[in-house]
mmCIF file of N, CA and C in Angstrom:
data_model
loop_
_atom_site.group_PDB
_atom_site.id
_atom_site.type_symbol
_atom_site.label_atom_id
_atom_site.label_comp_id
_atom_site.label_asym_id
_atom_site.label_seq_id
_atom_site.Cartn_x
_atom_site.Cartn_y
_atom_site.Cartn_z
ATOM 1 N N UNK A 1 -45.069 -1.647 -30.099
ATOM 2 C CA UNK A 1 -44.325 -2.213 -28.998
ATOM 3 C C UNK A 1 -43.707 -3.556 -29.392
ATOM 4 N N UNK A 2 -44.333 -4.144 -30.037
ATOM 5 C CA UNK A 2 -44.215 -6.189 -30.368
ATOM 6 C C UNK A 2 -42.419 -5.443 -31.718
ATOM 7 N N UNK A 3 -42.606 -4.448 -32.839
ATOM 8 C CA UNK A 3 -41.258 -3.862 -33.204
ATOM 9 C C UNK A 3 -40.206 -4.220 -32.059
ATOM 10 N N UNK A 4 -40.480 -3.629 -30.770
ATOM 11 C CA UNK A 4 -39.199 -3.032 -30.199
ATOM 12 C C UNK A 4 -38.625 -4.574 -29.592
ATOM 13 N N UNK A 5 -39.520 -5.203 -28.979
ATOM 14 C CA UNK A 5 -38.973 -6.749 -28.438
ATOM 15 C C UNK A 5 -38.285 -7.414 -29.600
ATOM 16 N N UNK A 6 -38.983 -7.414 -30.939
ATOM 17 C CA UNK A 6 -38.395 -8.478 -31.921
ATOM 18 C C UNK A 6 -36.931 -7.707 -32.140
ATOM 19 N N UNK A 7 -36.882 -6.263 -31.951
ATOM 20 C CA UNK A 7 -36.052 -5.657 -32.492
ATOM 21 C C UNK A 7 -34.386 -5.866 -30.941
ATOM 22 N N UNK A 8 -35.031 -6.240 -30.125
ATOM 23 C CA UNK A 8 -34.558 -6.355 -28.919
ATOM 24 C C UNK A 8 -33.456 -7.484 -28.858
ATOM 25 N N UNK A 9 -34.315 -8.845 -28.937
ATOM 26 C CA UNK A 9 -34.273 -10.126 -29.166
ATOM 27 C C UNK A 9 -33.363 -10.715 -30.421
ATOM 28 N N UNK A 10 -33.367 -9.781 -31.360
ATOM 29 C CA UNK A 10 -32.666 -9.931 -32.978
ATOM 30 C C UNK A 10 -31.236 -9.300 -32.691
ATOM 31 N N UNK A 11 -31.044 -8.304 -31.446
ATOM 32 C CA UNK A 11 -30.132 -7.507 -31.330
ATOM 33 C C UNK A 11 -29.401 -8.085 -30.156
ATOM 34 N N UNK A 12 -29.745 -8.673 -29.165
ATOM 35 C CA UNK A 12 -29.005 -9.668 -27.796
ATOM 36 C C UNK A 12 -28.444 -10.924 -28.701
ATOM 37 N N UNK A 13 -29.565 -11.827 -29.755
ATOM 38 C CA UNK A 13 -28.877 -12.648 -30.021
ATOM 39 C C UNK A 13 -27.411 -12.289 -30.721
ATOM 40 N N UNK A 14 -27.556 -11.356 -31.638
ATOM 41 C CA UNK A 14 -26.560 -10.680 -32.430
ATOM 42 C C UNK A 14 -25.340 -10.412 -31.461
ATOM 43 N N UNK A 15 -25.306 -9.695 -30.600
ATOM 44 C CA UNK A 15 -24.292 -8.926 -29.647
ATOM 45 C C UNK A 15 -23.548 -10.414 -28.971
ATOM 46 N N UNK A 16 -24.764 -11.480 -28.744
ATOM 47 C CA UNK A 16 -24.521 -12.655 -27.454
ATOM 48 C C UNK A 16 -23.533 -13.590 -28.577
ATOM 49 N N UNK A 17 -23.723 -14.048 -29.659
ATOM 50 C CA UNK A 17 -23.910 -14.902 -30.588
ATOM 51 C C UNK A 17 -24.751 -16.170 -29.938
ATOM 52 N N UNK A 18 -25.553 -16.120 -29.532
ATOM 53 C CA UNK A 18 -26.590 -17.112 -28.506
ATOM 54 C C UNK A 18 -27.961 -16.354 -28.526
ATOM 55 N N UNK A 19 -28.291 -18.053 -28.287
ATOM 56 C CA UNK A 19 -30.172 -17.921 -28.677
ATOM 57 C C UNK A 19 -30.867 -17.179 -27.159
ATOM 58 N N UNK A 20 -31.966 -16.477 -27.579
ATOM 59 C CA UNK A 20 -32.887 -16.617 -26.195
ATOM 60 C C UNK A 20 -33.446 -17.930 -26.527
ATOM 61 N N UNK A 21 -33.640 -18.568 -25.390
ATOM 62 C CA UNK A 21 -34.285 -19.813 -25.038
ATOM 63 C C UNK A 21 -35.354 -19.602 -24.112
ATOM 64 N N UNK A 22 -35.542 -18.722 -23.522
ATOM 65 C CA UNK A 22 -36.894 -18.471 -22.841
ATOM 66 C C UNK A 22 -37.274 -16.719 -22.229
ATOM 67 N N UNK A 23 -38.288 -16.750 -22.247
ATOM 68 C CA UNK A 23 -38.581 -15.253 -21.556
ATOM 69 C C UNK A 23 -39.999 -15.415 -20.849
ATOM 70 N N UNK A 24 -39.366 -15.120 -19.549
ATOM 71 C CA UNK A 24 -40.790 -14.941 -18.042
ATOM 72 C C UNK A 24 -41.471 -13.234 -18.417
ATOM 73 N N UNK A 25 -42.684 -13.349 -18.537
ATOM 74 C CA UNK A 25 -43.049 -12.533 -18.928
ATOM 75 C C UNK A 25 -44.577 -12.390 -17.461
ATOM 76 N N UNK A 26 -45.310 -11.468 -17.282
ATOM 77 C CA UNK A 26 -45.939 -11.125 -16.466
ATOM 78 C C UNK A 26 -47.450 -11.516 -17.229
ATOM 79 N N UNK A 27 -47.738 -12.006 -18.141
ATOM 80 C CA UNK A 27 -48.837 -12.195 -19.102
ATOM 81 C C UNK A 27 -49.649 -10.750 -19.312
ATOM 82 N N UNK A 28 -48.704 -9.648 -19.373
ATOM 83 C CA UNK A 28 -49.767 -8.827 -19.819
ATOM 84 C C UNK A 28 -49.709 -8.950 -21.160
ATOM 85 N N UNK A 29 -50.942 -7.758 -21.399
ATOM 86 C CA UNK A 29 -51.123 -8.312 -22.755
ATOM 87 C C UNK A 29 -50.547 -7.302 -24.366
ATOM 88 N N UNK A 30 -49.237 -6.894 -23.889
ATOM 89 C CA UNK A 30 -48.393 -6.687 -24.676
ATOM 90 C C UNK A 30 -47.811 -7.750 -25.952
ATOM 91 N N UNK A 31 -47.733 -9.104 -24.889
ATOM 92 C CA UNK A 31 -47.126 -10.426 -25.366
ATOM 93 C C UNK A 31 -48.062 -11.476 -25.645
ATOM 94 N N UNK A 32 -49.373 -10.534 -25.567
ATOM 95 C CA UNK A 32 -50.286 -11.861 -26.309
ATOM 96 C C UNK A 32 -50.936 -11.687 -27.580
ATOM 97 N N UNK A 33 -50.189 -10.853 -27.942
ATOM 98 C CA UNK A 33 -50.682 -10.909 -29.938
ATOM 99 C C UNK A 33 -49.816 -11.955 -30.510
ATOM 100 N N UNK A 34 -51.007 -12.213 -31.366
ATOM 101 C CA UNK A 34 -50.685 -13.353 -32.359
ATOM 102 C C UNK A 34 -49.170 -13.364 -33.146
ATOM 103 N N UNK A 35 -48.962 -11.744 -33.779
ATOM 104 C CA UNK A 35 -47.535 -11.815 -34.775
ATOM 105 C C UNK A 35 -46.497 -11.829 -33.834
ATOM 106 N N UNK A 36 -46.680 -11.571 -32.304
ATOM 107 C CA UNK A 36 -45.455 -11.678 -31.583
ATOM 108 C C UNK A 36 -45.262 -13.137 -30.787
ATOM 109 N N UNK A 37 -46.220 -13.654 -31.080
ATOM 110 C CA UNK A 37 -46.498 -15.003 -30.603
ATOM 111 C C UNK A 37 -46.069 -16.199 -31.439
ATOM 112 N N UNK A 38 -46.101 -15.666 -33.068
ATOM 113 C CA UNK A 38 -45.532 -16.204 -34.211
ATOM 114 C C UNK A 38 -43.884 -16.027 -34.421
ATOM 115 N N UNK A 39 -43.350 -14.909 -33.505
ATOM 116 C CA UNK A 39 -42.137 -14.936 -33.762
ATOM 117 C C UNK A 39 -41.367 -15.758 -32.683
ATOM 118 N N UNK A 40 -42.164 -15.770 -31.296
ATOM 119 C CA UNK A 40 -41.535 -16.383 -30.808
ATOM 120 C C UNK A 40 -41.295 -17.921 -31.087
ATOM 121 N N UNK A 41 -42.203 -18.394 -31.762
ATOM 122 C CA UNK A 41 -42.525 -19.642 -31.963
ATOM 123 C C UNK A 41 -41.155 -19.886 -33.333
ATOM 124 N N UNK A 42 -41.362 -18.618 -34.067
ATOM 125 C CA UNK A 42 -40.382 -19.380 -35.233
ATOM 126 C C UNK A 42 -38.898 -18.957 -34.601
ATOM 127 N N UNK A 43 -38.479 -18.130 -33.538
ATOM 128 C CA UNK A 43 -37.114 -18.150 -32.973
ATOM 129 C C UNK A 43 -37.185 -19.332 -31.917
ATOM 130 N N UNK A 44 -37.887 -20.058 -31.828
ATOM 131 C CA UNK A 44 -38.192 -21.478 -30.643
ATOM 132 C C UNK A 44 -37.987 -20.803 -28.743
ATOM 133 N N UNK A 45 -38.306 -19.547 -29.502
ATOM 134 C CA UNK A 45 -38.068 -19.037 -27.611
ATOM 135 C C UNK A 45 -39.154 -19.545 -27.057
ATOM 136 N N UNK A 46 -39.043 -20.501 -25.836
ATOM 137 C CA UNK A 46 -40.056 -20.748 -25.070
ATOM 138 C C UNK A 46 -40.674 -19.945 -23.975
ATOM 139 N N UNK A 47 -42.139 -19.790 -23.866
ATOM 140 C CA UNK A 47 -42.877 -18.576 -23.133
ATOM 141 C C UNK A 47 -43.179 -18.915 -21.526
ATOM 142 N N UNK A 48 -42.351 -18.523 -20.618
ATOM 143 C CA UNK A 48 -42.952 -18.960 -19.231
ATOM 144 C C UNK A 48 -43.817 -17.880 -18.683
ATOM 145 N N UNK A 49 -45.209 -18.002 -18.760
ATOM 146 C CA UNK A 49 -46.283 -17.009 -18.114
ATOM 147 C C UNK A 49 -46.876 -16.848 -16.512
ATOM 148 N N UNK A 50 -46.019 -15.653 -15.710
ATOM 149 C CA UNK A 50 -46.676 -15.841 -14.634
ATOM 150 C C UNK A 50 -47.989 -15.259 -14.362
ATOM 151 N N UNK A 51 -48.714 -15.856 -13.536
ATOM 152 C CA UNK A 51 -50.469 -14.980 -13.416
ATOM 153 C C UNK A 51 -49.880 -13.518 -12.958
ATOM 154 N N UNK A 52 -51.009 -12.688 -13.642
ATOM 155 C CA UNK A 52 -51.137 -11.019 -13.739
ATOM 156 C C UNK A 52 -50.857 -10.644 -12.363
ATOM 157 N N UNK A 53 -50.650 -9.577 -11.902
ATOM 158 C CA UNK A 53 -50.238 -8.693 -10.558
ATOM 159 C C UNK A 53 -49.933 -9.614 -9.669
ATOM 160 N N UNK A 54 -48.772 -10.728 -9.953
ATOM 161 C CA UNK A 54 -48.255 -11.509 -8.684
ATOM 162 C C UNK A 54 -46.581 -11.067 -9.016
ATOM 163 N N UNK A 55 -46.172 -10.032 -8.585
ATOM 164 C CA UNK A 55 -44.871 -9.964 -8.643
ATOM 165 C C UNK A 55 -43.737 -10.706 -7.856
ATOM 166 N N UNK A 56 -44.179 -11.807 -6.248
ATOM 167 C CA UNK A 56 -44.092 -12.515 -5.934
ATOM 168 C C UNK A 56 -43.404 -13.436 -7.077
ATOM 169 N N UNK A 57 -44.045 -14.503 -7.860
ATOM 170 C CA UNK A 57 -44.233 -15.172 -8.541
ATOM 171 C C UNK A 57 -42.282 -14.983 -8.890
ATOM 172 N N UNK A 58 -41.985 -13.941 -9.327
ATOM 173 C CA UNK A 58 -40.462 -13.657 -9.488
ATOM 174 C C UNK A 58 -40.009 -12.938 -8.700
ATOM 175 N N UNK A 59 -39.582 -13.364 -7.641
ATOM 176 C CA UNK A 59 -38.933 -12.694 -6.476
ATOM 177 C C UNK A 59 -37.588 -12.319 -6.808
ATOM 178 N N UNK A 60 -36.548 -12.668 -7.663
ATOM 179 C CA UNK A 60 -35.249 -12.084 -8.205
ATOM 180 C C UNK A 60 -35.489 -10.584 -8.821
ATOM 181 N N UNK A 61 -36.658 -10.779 -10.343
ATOM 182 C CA UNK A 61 -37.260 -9.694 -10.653
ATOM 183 C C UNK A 61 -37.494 -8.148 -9.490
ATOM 184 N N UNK A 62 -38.813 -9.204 -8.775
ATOM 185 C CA UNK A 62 -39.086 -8.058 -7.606
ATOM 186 C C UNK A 62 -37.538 -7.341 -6.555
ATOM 187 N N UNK A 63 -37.089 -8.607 -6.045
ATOM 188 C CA UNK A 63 -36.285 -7.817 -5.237
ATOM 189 C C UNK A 63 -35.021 -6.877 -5.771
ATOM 190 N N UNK A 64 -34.669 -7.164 -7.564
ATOM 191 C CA UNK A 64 -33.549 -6.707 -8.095
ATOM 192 C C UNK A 64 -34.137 -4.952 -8.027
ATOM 193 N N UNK A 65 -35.020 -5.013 -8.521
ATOM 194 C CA UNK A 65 -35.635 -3.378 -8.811
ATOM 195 C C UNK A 65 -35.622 -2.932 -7.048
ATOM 196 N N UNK A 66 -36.368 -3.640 -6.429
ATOM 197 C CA UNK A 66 -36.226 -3.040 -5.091
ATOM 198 C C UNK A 66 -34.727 -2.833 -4.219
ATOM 199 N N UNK A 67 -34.241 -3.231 -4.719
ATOM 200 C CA UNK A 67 -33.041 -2.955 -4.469
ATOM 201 C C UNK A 67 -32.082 -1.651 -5.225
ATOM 202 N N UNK A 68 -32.524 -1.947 -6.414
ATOM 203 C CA UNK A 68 -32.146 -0.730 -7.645
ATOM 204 C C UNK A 68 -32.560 0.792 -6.962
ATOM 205 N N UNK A 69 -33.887 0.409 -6.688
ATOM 206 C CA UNK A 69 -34.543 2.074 -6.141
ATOM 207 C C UNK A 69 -33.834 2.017 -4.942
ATOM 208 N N UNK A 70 -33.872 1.791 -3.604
ATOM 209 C CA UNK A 70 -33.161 1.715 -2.658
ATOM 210 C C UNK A 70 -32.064 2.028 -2.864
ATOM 211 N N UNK A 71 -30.969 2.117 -3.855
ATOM 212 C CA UNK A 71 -29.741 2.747 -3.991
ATOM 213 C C UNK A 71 -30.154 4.197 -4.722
ATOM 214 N N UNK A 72 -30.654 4.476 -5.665
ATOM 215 C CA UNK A 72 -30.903 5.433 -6.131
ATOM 216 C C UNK A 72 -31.525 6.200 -5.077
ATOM 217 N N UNK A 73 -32.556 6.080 -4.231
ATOM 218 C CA UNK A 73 -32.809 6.664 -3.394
ATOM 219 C C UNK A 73 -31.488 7.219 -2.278
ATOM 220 N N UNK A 74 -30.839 6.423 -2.025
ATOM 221 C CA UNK A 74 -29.825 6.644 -0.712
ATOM 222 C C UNK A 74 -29.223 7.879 -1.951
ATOM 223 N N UNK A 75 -28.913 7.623 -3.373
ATOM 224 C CA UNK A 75 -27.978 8.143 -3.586
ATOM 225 C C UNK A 75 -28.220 9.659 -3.649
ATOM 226 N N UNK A 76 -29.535 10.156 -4.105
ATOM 227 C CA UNK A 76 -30.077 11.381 -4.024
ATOM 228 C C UNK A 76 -30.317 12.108 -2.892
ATOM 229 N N UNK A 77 -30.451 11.361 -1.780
ATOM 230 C CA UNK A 77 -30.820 11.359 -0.277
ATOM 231 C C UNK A 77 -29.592 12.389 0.532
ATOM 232 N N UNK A 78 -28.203 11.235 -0.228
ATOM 233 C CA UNK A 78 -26.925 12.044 0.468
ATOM 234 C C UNK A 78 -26.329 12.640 0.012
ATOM 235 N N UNK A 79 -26.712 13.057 -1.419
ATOM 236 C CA UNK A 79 -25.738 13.711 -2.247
ATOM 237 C C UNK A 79 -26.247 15.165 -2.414
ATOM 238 N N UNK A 80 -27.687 14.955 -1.670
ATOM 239 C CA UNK A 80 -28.330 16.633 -1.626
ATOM 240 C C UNK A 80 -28.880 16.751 -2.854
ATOM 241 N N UNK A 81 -28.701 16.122 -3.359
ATOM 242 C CA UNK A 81 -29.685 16.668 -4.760
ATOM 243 C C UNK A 81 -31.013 16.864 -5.154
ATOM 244 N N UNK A 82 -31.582 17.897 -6.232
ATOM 245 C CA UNK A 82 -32.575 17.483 -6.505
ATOM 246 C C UNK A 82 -33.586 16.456 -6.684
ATOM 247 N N UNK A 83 -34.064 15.838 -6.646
ATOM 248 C CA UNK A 83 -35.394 15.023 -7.158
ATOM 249 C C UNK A 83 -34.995 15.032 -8.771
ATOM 250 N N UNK A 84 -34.940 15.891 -9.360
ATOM 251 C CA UNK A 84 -34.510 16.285 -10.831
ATOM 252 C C UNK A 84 -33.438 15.369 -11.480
ATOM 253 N N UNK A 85 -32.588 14.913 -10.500
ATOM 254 C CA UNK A 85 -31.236 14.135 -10.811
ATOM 255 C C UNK A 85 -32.125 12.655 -10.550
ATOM 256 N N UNK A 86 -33.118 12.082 -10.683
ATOM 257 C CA UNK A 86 -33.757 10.914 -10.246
ATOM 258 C C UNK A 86 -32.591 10.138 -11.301
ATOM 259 N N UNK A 87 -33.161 9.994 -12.589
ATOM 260 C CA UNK A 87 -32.564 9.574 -13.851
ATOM 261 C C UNK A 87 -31.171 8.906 -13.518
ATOM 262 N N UNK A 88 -30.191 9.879 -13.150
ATOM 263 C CA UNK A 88 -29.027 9.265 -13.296
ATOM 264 C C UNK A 88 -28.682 8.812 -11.781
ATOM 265 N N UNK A 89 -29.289 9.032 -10.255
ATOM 266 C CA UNK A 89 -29.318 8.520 -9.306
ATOM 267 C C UNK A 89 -29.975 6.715 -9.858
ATOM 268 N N UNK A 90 -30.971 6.765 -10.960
ATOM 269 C CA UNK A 90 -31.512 5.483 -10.950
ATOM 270 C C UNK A 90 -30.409 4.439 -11.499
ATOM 271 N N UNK A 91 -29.740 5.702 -12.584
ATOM 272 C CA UNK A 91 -28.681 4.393 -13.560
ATOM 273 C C UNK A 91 -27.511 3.917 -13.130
ATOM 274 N N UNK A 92 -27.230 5.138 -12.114
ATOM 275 C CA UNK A 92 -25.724 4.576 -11.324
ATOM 276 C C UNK A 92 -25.832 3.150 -10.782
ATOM 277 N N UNK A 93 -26.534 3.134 -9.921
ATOM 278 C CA UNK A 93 -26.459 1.306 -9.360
ATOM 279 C C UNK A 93 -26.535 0.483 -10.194
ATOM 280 N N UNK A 94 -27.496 0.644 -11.281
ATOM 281 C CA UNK A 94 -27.366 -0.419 -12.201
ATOM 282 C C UNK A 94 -26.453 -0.426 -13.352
ATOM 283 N N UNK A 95 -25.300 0.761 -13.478
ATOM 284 C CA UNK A 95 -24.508 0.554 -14.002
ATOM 285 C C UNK A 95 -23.094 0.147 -13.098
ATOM 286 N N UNK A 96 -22.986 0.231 -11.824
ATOM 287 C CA UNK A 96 -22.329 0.015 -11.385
ATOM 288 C C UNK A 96 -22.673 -2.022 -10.705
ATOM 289 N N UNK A 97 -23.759 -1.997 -10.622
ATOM 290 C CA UNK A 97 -24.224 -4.032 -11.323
ATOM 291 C C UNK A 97 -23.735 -4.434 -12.010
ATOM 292 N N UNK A 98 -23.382 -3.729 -13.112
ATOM 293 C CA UNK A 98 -23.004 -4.426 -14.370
ATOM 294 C C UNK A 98 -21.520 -4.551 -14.121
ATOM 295 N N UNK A 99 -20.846 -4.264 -13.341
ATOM 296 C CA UNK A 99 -19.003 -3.999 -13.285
ATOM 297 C C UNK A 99 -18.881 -4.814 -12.134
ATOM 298 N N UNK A 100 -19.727 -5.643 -11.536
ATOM 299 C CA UNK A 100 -19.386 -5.669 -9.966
ATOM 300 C C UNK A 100 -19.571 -7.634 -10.418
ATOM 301 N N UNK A 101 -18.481 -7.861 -9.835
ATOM 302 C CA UNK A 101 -18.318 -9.505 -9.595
ATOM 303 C C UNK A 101 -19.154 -10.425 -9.160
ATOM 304 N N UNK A 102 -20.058 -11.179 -9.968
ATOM 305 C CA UNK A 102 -20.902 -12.508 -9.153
ATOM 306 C C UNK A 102 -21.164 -13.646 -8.908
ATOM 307 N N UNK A 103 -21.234 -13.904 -7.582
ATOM 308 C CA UNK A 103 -20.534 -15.098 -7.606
ATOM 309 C C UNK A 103 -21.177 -16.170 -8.295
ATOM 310 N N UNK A 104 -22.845 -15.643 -8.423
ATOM 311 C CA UNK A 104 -23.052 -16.679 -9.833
ATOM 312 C C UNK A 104 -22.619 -17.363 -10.911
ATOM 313 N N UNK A 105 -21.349 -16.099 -11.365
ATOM 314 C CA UNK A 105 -20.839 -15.963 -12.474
ATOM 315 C C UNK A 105 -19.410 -16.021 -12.721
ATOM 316 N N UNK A 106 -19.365 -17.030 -11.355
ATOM 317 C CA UNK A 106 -17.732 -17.508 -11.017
ATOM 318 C C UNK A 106 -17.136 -16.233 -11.386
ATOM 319 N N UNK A 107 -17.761 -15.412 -10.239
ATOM 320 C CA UNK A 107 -16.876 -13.981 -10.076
ATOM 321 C C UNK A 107 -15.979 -13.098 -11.304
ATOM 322 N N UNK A 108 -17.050 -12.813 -12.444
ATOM 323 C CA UNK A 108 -17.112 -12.158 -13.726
ATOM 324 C C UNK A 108 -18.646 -11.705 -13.407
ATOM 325 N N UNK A 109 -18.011 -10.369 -14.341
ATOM 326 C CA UNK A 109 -19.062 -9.636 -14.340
ATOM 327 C C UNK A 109 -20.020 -10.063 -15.367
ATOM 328 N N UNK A 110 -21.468 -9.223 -15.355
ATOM 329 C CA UNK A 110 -22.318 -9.150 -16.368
ATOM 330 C C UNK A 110 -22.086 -8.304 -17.682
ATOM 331 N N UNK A 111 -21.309 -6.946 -17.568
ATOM 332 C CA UNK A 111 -20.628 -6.495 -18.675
ATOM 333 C C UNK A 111 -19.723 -7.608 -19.330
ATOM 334 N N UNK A 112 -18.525 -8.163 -18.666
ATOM 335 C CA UNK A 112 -17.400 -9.115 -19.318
ATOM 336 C C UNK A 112 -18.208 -10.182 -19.912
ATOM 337 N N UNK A 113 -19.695 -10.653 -19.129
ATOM 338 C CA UNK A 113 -20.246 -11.845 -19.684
ATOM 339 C C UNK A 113 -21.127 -11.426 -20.847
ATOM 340 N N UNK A 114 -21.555 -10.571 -21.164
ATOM 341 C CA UNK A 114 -22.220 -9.580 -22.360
ATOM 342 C C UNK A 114 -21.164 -9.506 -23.408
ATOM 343 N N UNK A 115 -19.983 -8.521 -23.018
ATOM 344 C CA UNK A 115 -19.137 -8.163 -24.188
ATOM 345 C C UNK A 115 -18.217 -8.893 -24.351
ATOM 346 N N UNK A 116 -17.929 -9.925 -23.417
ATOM 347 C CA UNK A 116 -16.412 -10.948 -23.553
ATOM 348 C C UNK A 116 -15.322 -9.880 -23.614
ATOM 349 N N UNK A 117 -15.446 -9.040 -22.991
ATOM 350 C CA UNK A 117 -14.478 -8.337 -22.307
ATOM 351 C C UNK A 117 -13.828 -7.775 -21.379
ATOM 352 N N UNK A 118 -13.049 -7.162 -20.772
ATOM 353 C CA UNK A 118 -13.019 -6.839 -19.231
ATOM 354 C C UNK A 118 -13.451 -4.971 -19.467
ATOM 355 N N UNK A 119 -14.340 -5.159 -18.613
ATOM 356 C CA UNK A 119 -14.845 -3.511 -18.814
ATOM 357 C C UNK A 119 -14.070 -2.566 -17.844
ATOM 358 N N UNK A 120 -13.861 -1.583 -18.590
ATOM 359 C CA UNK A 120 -13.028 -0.248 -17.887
ATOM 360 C C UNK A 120 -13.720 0.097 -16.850
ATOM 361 N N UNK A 121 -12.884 0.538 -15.970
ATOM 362 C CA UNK A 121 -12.942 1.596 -15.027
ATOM 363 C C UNK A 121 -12.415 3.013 -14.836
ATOM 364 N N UNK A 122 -12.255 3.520 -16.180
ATOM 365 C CA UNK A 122 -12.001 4.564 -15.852
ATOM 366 C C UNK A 122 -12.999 5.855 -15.841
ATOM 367 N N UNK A 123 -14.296 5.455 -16.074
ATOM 368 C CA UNK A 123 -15.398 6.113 -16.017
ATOM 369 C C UNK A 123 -16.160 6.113 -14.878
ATOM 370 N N UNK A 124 -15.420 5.472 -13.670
ATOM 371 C CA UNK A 124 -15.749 6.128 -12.324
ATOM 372 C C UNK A 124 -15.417 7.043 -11.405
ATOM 373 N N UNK A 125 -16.070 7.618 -10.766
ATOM 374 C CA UNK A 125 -16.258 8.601 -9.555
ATOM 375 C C UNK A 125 -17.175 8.520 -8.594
ATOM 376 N N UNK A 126 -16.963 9.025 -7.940
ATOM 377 C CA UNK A 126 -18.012 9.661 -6.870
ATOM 378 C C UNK A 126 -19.208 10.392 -7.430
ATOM 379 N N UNK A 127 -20.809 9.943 -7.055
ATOM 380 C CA UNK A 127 -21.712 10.393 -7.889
ATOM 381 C C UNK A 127 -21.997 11.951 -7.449
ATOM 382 N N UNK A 128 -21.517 12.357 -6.530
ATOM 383 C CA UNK A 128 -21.150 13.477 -6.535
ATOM 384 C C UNK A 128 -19.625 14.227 -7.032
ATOM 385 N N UNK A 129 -19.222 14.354 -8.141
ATOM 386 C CA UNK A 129 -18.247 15.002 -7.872
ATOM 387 C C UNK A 129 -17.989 16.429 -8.046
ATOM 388 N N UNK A 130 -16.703 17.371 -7.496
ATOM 389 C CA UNK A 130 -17.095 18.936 -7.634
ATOM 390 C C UNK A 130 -16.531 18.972 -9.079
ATOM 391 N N UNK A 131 -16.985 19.989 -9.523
ATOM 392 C CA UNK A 131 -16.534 20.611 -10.780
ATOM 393 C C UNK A 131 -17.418 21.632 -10.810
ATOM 394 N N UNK A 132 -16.940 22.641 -12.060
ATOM 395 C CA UNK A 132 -16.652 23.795 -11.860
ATOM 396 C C UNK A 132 -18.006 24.193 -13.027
ATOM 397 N N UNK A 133 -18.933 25.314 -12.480
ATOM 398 C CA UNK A 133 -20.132 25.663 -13.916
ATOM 399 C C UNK A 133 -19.987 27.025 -14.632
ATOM 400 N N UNK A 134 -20.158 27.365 -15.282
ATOM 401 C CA UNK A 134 -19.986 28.578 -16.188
ATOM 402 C C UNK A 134 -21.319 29.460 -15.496
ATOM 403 N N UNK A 135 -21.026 30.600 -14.856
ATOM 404 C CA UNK A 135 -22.428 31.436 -14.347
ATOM 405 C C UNK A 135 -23.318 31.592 -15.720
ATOM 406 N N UNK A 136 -24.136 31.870 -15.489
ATOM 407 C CA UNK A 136 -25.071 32.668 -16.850
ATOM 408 C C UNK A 136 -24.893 33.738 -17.404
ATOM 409 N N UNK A 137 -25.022 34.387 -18.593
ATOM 410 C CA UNK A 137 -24.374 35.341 -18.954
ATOM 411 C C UNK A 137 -25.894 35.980 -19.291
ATOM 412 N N UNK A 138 -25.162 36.990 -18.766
ATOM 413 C CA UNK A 138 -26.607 38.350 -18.448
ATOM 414 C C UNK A 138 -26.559 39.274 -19.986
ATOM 415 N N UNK A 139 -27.491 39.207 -19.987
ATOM 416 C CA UNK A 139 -27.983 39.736 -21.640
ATOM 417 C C UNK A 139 -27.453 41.438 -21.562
ATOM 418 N N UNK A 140 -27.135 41.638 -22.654
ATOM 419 C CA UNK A 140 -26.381 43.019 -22.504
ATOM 420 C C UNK A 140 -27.759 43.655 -22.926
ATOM 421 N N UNK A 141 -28.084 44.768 -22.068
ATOM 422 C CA UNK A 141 -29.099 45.345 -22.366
ATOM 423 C C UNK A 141 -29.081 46.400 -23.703
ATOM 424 N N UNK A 142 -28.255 46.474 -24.181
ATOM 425 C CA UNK A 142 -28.213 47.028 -25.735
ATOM 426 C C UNK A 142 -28.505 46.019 -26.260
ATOM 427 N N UNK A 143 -28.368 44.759 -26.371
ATOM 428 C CA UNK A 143 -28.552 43.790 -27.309
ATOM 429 C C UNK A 143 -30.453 43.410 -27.397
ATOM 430 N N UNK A 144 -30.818 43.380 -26.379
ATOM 431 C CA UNK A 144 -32.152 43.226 -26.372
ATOM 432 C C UNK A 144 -33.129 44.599 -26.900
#
C-alpha cells in the first residue's frame, strides 16, 4: 500500500509541477510505518493527524463523499437502473465536479486547475442515454 501513495505523490507532483505540502490523513495505520514516514519527511510533506473514527474532524472530506453518494444514488434511483450500474452512477458526479466552476477557484475548474487546460465537453450526455444493443445470438444447434 505505502508503493501506491509514494507512487501517487511522485505522480501529482509530476502532472502539478508543485510540491505536496501537506496531507490530513485519518491516523490509520496505513501511514504509520516508518519507510512511509521517511519519505514523507525527505519530500518535507507535512503530516496533519486527525484522531481515529472522528470523521467530523474533516467535515469538507465527510460532507464531499456524502454528497457524491447522494447523487449517485438519485442517479440510479431515476434512471431505473440496476444496482449493477452503482460504479458509473458513483463516477458521474464526480466527474462531472471536476468540469463544474468554483467559486473557490475564481470560477475555474478543478480539471483546468490540474491540467492547465480548458477541459472538453464533448463527452457529455444524459446518464441515461438510448442506444441501440445487438440481441444475443442463439447458438446454431448444429454447431453445438
Amino acid at each position: 500500500m505505502q508503493r501506491l501513495y509514494k507512487n501517487y505523490i511522485n505522480r501529482v507532483e509530476c502532472q502539478t509541477d508543485s510540491k505536496v505540502a501537506s496531507l490530513i490523513w485519518d491516523n490509520a495505520s496505513e501511514f504509520k510505518n516508518t519507510d512511509l514516514q521517511n519519505f514523507f519527511k525527505y519530500k518535507g510533506i507535512n503530516n496533519l493527524t486527525l484522531a481515529s473514527y472522528t470523521p467530523e474532524q474533516n467535515p469538507f472530506s465527510k460532507r464531499g463523499n456524502q454528497t457524491t453518494m447522494n447523487k449517485s444514488r438519485f442517479l440510479l434511483l431515476d434512471s431505473g437502473l440496476d444496482p449493477t450500474y452503482w460504479e458509473e452512477a458513483a463516477n458521474t458526479p464526480v466527474y462531472l465536479e471536476n468540469l463544474t466552476p468554483h467559486i473557490s477557484l475564481k470560477f475555474e475548474t478543478l480539471f483546468s486547475k490540474w491540467f492547465n487546460k480548458t477541459p472538453s465537453l464533448k463527452f457529455l450526455h444524459p446518464f441515461i442515454s438510448a442506444c441501440d444493443s445487438k440481441p444475443e445470438h442463439k447458438h446454431d444447434s448444429q454447431i453445438q
